[in-house]
C-alpha cells in the first residue's frame, strides 16, 4: 500500500496506509466485541434496547445492567489490553528479545507477593489490594534492575535476572499459600487468577486515568526506542543518554503493567503475544518507533 503524506501548514505527517487500515478494522472489531460483551450474560439485552440505552433512553433495568455493571468492565478490558500490549512492546524492544514480557521477568509474580503480604497483614478491600500489588510489582522491578546493572542494564541480563527473581518469588508465594489459612489462600488465589469481576466506575476511572497518563508519557518518549534498538554504543554516539532513556521507558512500561495488575490481578500472555501479532499485522519490525 502507498503511504500518504499529509501537510498542515508548516507541519507534515506521513500516514502509513497499511497501519491506518489495520487500526480502523481493529477499532470496528473492538466496538463489535464490546457491544456483544455488554449485551450477553444472565440478563440478555437485545440490540434494540442496547441502542436505546446508549442514546439515553430504554428500560431502566437494561440501562443499569449495561451502563453500571457491564460497561466499566468492557471499557477497562479494552484499555488494559492496550496497556499490556504497549508494555510488552517496550520490554521486547529494549531487550531485543521477542520472549521478553513483564509477566516473564517477574513483575506479575512480585505483584502477587505484594497482595499476599497485604492479606497476611489483615488488609481487605479493592483499594488495599491494589496498593499491595502496585508496591510489590514496583519493588520487584527495582530489585531486578539493580541486580542486572553492570555498567548499564543490558537486555539479556534483565531477562536472566528477572526469570531468577520470578522463580524465587513463585516459591515464596507457594510457601505462603501452603502455610496460610484457607480463607487467605482462597482470597489470594481468586486475585491471582486475574479478573475484572465486580469492577464498577469508581474503580475503573482511576485505572483509565493511570493508563492514559502512562500512554501519554510513552508517546512522548517512544521515539527513543529507534536509536536504542541499534545498540547502546550506536545510541550513545547519536547523542542519547542511553541509561536514562532506558530508565524512563522502563518506568512507563512498568507503570502500565502496574495499573493493570493492581486492579485486575496478573494477566499472562497478552504482553508477550500482542506485540508480535501487531508487528505481523502492520508489517513493521518495531511498533513504537515506526508508528510515529
JSON list of C-alpha atoms in Angstrom, two decimals, residues 137-240:
[
{"chain": "A", "resi": 137, "resn": "UNK", "atom": "CA", "xyz": [5.45, -5.09, 41.47]},
{"chain": "A", "resi": 138, "resn": "UNK", "atom": "CA", "xyz": [7.46, -1.88, 41.52]},
{"chain": "A", "resi": 139, "resn": "UNK", "atom": "CA", "xyz": [9.76, -3.20, 44.27]},
{"chain": "A", "resi": 140, "resn": "UNK", "atom": "CA", "xyz": [10.39, -6.36, 42.27]},
{"chain": "A", "resi": 141, "resn": "UNK", "atom": "CA", "xyz": [11.21, -4.35, 39.16]},
{"chain": "A", "resi": 142, "resn": "UNK", "atom": "CA", "xyz": [13.65, -2.17, 41.12]},
{"chain": "A", "resi": 143, "resn": "UNK", "atom": "CA", "xyz": [15.41, -5.23, 42.54]},
{"chain": "A", "resi": 144, "resn": "UNK", "atom": "CA", "xyz": [15.71, -6.82, 39.09]},
{"chain": "A", "resi": 145, "resn": "UNK", "atom": "CA", "xyz": [17.04, -3.60, 37.58]},
{"chain": "A", "resi": 146, "resn": "UNK", "atom": "CA", "xyz": [19.67, -3.18, 40.30]},
{"chain": "A", "resi": 147, "resn": "UNK", "atom": "CA", "xyz": [20.78, -6.83, 40.15]},
{"chain": "A", "resi": 148, "resn": "UNK", "atom": "CA", "xyz": [21.07, -6.64, 36.36]},
{"chain": "A", "resi": 149, "resn": "UNK", "atom": "CA", "xyz": [23.13, -3.43, 36.48]},
{"chain": "A", "resi": 150, "resn": "UNK", "atom": "CA", "xyz": [26.73, -3.73, 35.38]},
{"chain": "A", "resi": 151, "resn": "UNK", "atom": "CA", "xyz": [27.88, -0.66, 33.51]},
{"chain": "A", "resi": 152, "resn": "UNK", "atom": "CA", "xyz": [24.32, -0.39, 32.36]},
{"chain": "A", "resi": 153, "resn": "UNK", "atom": "CA", "xyz": [21.28, -2.65, 32.29]},
{"chain": "A", "resi": 154, "resn": "UNK", "atom": "CA", "xyz": [21.68, -4.99, 29.33]},
{"chain": "A", "resi": 155, "resn": "UNK", "atom": "CA", "xyz": [18.57, -6.72, 27.96]},
{"chain": "A", "resi": 156, "resn": "UNK", "atom": "CA", "xyz": [19.98, -10.22, 28.28]},
{"chain": "A", "resi": 157, "resn": "UNK", "atom": "CA", "xyz": [20.83, -9.71, 31.96]},
{"chain": "A", "resi": 158, "resn": "UNK", "atom": "CA", "xyz": [17.40, -8.22, 32.65]},
{"chain": "A", "resi": 159, "resn": "UNK", "atom": "CA", "xyz": [15.75, -11.36, 31.29]},
{"chain": "A", "resi": 160, "resn": "UNK", "atom": "CA", "xyz": [18.01, -13.80, 33.16]},
{"chain": "A", "resi": 161, "resn": "UNK", "atom": "CA", "xyz": [17.80, -11.93, 36.47]},
{"chain": "A", "resi": 162, "resn": "UNK", "atom": "CA", "xyz": [14.05, -11.45, 36.01]},
{"chain": "A", "resi": 163, "resn": "UNK", "atom": "CA", "xyz": [13.47, -15.16, 35.47]},
{"chain": "A", "resi": 164, "resn": "UNK", "atom": "CA", "xyz": [15.55, -15.98, 38.55]},
{"chain": "A", "resi": 165, "resn": "UNK", "atom": "CA", "xyz": [13.74, -13.46, 40.76]},
{"chain": "A", "resi": 166, "resn": "UNK", "atom": "CA", "xyz": [10.39, -14.64, 39.40]},
{"chain": "A", "resi": 167, "resn": "UNK", "atom": "CA", "xyz": [11.24, -18.26, 40.29]},
{"chain": "A", "resi": 168, "resn": "UNK", "atom": "CA", "xyz": [12.26, -17.20, 43.79]},
{"chain": "A", "resi": 169, "resn": "UNK", "atom": "CA", "xyz": [9.06, -15.22, 44.36]},
{"chain": "A", "resi": 170, "resn": "UNK", "atom": "CA", "xyz": [6.97, -18.07, 42.97]},
{"chain": "A", "resi": 171, "resn": "UNK", "atom": "CA", "xyz": [8.45, -20.31, 45.65]},
{"chain": "A", "resi": 172, "resn": "UNK", "atom": "CA", "xyz": [7.69, -17.68, 48.30]},
{"chain": "A", "resi": 173, "resn": "UNK", "atom": "CA", "xyz": [4.09, -17.38, 47.11]},
{"chain": "A", "resi": 174, "resn": "UNK", "atom": "CA", "xyz": [3.66, -21.15, 47.11]},
{"chain": "A", "resi": 175, "resn": "UNK", "atom": "CA", "xyz": [5.02, -21.39, 50.64]},
{"chain": "A", "resi": 176, "resn": "UNK", "atom": "CA", "xyz": [2.65, -18.66, 51.83]},
{"chain": "A", "resi": 177, "resn": "UNK", "atom": "CA", "xyz": [-0.30, -20.41, 50.19]},
{"chain": "A", "resi": 178, "resn": "UNK", "atom": "CA", "xyz": [0.55, -23.71, 51.89]},
{"chain": "A", "resi": 179, "resn": "UNK", "atom": "CA", "xyz": [1.12, -22.17, 55.32]},
{"chain": "A", "resi": 180, "resn": "UNK", "atom": "CA", "xyz": [-1.72, -19.61, 55.26]},
{"chain": "A", "resi": 181, "resn": "UNK", "atom": "CA", "xyz": [-5.26, -20.25, 56.44]},
{"chain": "A", "resi": 182, "resn": "UNK", "atom": "CA", "xyz": [-7.86, -21.47, 53.97]},
{"chain": "A", "resi": 183, "resn": "UNK", "atom": "CA", "xyz": [-9.58, -18.08, 53.83]},
{"chain": "A", "resi": 184, "resn": "UNK", "atom": "CA", "xyz": [-6.36, -16.21, 52.99]},
{"chain": "A", "resi": 185, "resn": "UNK", "atom": "CA", "xyz": [-5.32, -18.83, 50.43]},
{"chain": "A", "resi": 186, "resn": "UNK", "atom": "CA", "xyz": [-8.69, -18.62, 48.67]},
{"chain": "A", "resi": 187, "resn": "UNK", "atom": "CA", "xyz": [-8.65, -14.81, 48.57]},
{"chain": "A", "resi": 188, "resn": "UNK", "atom": "CA", "xyz": [-5.14, -14.75, 47.16]},
{"chain": "A", "resi": 189, "resn": "UNK", "atom": "CA", "xyz": [-5.96, -17.47, 44.62]},
{"chain": "A", "resi": 190, "resn": "UNK", "atom": "CA", "xyz": [-9.01, -15.56, 43.35]},
{"chain": "A", "resi": 191, "resn": "UNK", "atom": "CA", "xyz": [-6.96, -12.38, 42.88]},
{"chain": "A", "resi": 192, "resn": "UNK", "atom": "CA", "xyz": [-4.06, -14.26, 41.34]},
{"chain": "A", "resi": 193, "resn": "UNK", "atom": "CA", "xyz": [-6.33, -15.71, 38.63]},
{"chain": "A", "resi": 194, "resn": "UNK", "atom": "CA", "xyz": [-6.79, -12.23, 37.13]},
{"chain": "A", "resi": 195, "resn": "UNK", "atom": "CA", "xyz": [-10.33, -10.90, 36.79]},
{"chain": "A", "resi": 196, "resn": "UNK", "atom": "CA", "xyz": [-12.36, -7.72, 36.30]},
{"chain": "A", "resi": 197, "resn": "UNK", "atom": "CA", "xyz": [-15.36, -9.19, 38.11]},
{"chain": "A", "resi": 198, "resn": "UNK", "atom": "CA", "xyz": [-17.05, -6.69, 40.38]},
{"chain": "A", "resi": 199, "resn": "UNK", "atom": "CA", "xyz": [-15.32, -3.63, 38.91]},
{"chain": "A", "resi": 200, "resn": "UNK", "atom": "CA", "xyz": [-17.54, -0.53, 38.72]},
{"chain": "A", "resi": 201, "resn": "UNK", "atom": "CA", "xyz": [-16.89, 3.02, 37.54]},
{"chain": "A", "resi": 202, "resn": "UNK", "atom": "CA", "xyz": [-15.41, 4.16, 40.90]},
{"chain": "A", "resi": 203, "resn": "UNK", "atom": "CA", "xyz": [-12.66, 1.54, 40.49]},
{"chain": "A", "resi": 204, "resn": "UNK", "atom": "CA", "xyz": [-12.43, 1.78, 36.69]},
{"chain": "A", "resi": 205, "resn": "UNK", "atom": "CA", "xyz": [-11.97, 5.56, 36.49]},
{"chain": "A", "resi": 206, "resn": "UNK", "atom": "CA", "xyz": [-8.60, 5.70, 38.32]},
{"chain": "A", "resi": 207, "resn": "UNK", "atom": "CA", "xyz": [-7.39, 2.79, 36.17]},
{"chain": "A", "resi": 208, "resn": "UNK", "atom": "CA", "xyz": [-8.34, 4.56, 32.94]},
{"chain": "A", "resi": 209, "resn": "UNK", "atom": "CA", "xyz": [-6.64, 7.77, 34.11]},
{"chain": "A", "resi": 210, "resn": "UNK", "atom": "CA", "xyz": [-3.49, 5.85, 35.02]},
{"chain": "A", "resi": 211, "resn": "UNK", "atom": "CA", "xyz": [-3.36, 4.13, 31.63]},
{"chain": "A", "resi": 212, "resn": "UNK", "atom": "CA", "xyz": [-3.91, 7.43, 29.80]},
{"chain": "A", "resi": 213, "resn": "UNK", "atom": "CA", "xyz": [-1.12, 9.09, 31.80]},
{"chain": "A", "resi": 214, "resn": "UNK", "atom": "CA", "xyz": [1.50, 6.44, 31.09]},
{"chain": "A", "resi": 215, "resn": "UNK", "atom": "CA", "xyz": [0.45, 6.08, 27.43]},
{"chain": "A", "resi": 216, "resn": "UNK", "atom": "CA", "xyz": [0.90, 9.84, 27.03]},
{"chain": "A", "resi": 217, "resn": "UNK", "atom": "CA", "xyz": [4.40, 9.64, 28.54]},
{"chain": "A", "resi": 218, "resn": "UNK", "atom": "CA", "xyz": [5.21, 6.72, 26.28]},
{"chain": "A", "resi": 219, "resn": "UNK", "atom": "CA", "xyz": [4.11, 8.63, 23.19]},
{"chain": "A", "resi": 220, "resn": "UNK", "atom": "CA", "xyz": [6.49, 11.45, 24.14]},
{"chain": "A", "resi": 221, "resn": "UNK", "atom": "CA", "xyz": [9.43, 9.13, 24.82]},
{"chain": "A", "resi": 222, "resn": "UNK", "atom": "CA", "xyz": [8.76, 6.17, 22.49]},
{"chain": "A", "resi": 223, "resn": "UNK", "atom": "CA", "xyz": [10.80, 7.61, 19.62]},
{"chain": "A", "resi": 224, "resn": "UNK", "atom": "CA", "xyz": [13.97, 6.94, 21.64]},
{"chain": "A", "resi": 225, "resn": "UNK", "atom": "CA", "xyz": [13.48, 3.22, 21.11]},
{"chain": "A", "resi": 226, "resn": "UNK", "atom": "CA", "xyz": [14.52, 3.57, 17.48]},
{"chain": "A", "resi": 227, "resn": "UNK", "atom": "CA", "xyz": [18.05, 4.53, 18.48]},
{"chain": "A", "resi": 228, "resn": "UNK", "atom": "CA", "xyz": [18.21, 2.16, 21.45]},
{"chain": "A", "resi": 229, "resn": "UNK", "atom": "CA", "xyz": [17.33, -0.78, 19.19]},
{"chain": "A", "resi": 230, "resn": "UNK", "atom": "CA", "xyz": [20.52, -0.05, 17.24]},
{"chain": "A", "resi": 231, "resn": "UNK", "atom": "CA", "xyz": [22.58, -0.86, 20.33]},
{"chain": "A", "resi": 232, "resn": "UNK", "atom": "CA", "xyz": [23.89, 1.10, 23.30]},
{"chain": "A", "resi": 233, "resn": "UNK", "atom": "CA", "xyz": [27.09, 2.23, 21.61]},
{"chain": "A", "resi": 234, "resn": "UNK", "atom": "CA", "xyz": [25.32, 3.49, 18.50]},
{"chain": "A", "resi": 235, "resn": "UNK", "atom": "CA", "xyz": [22.66, 5.29, 20.54]},
{"chain": "A", "resi": 236, "resn": "UNK", "atom": "CA", "xyz": [25.35, 6.95, 22.66]},
{"chain": "A", "resi": 237, "resn": "UNK", "atom": "CA", "xyz": [27.21, 8.08, 19.52]},
{"chain": "A", "resi": 238, "resn": "UNK", "atom": "CA", "xyz": [23.99, 9.72, 18.32]},
{"chain": "A", "resi": 239, "resn": "UNK", "atom": "CA", "xyz": [23.91, 11.81, 21.49]},
{"chain": "A", "resi": 240, "resn": "UNK", "atom": "CA", "xyz": [21.38, 9.87, 23.56]}
]
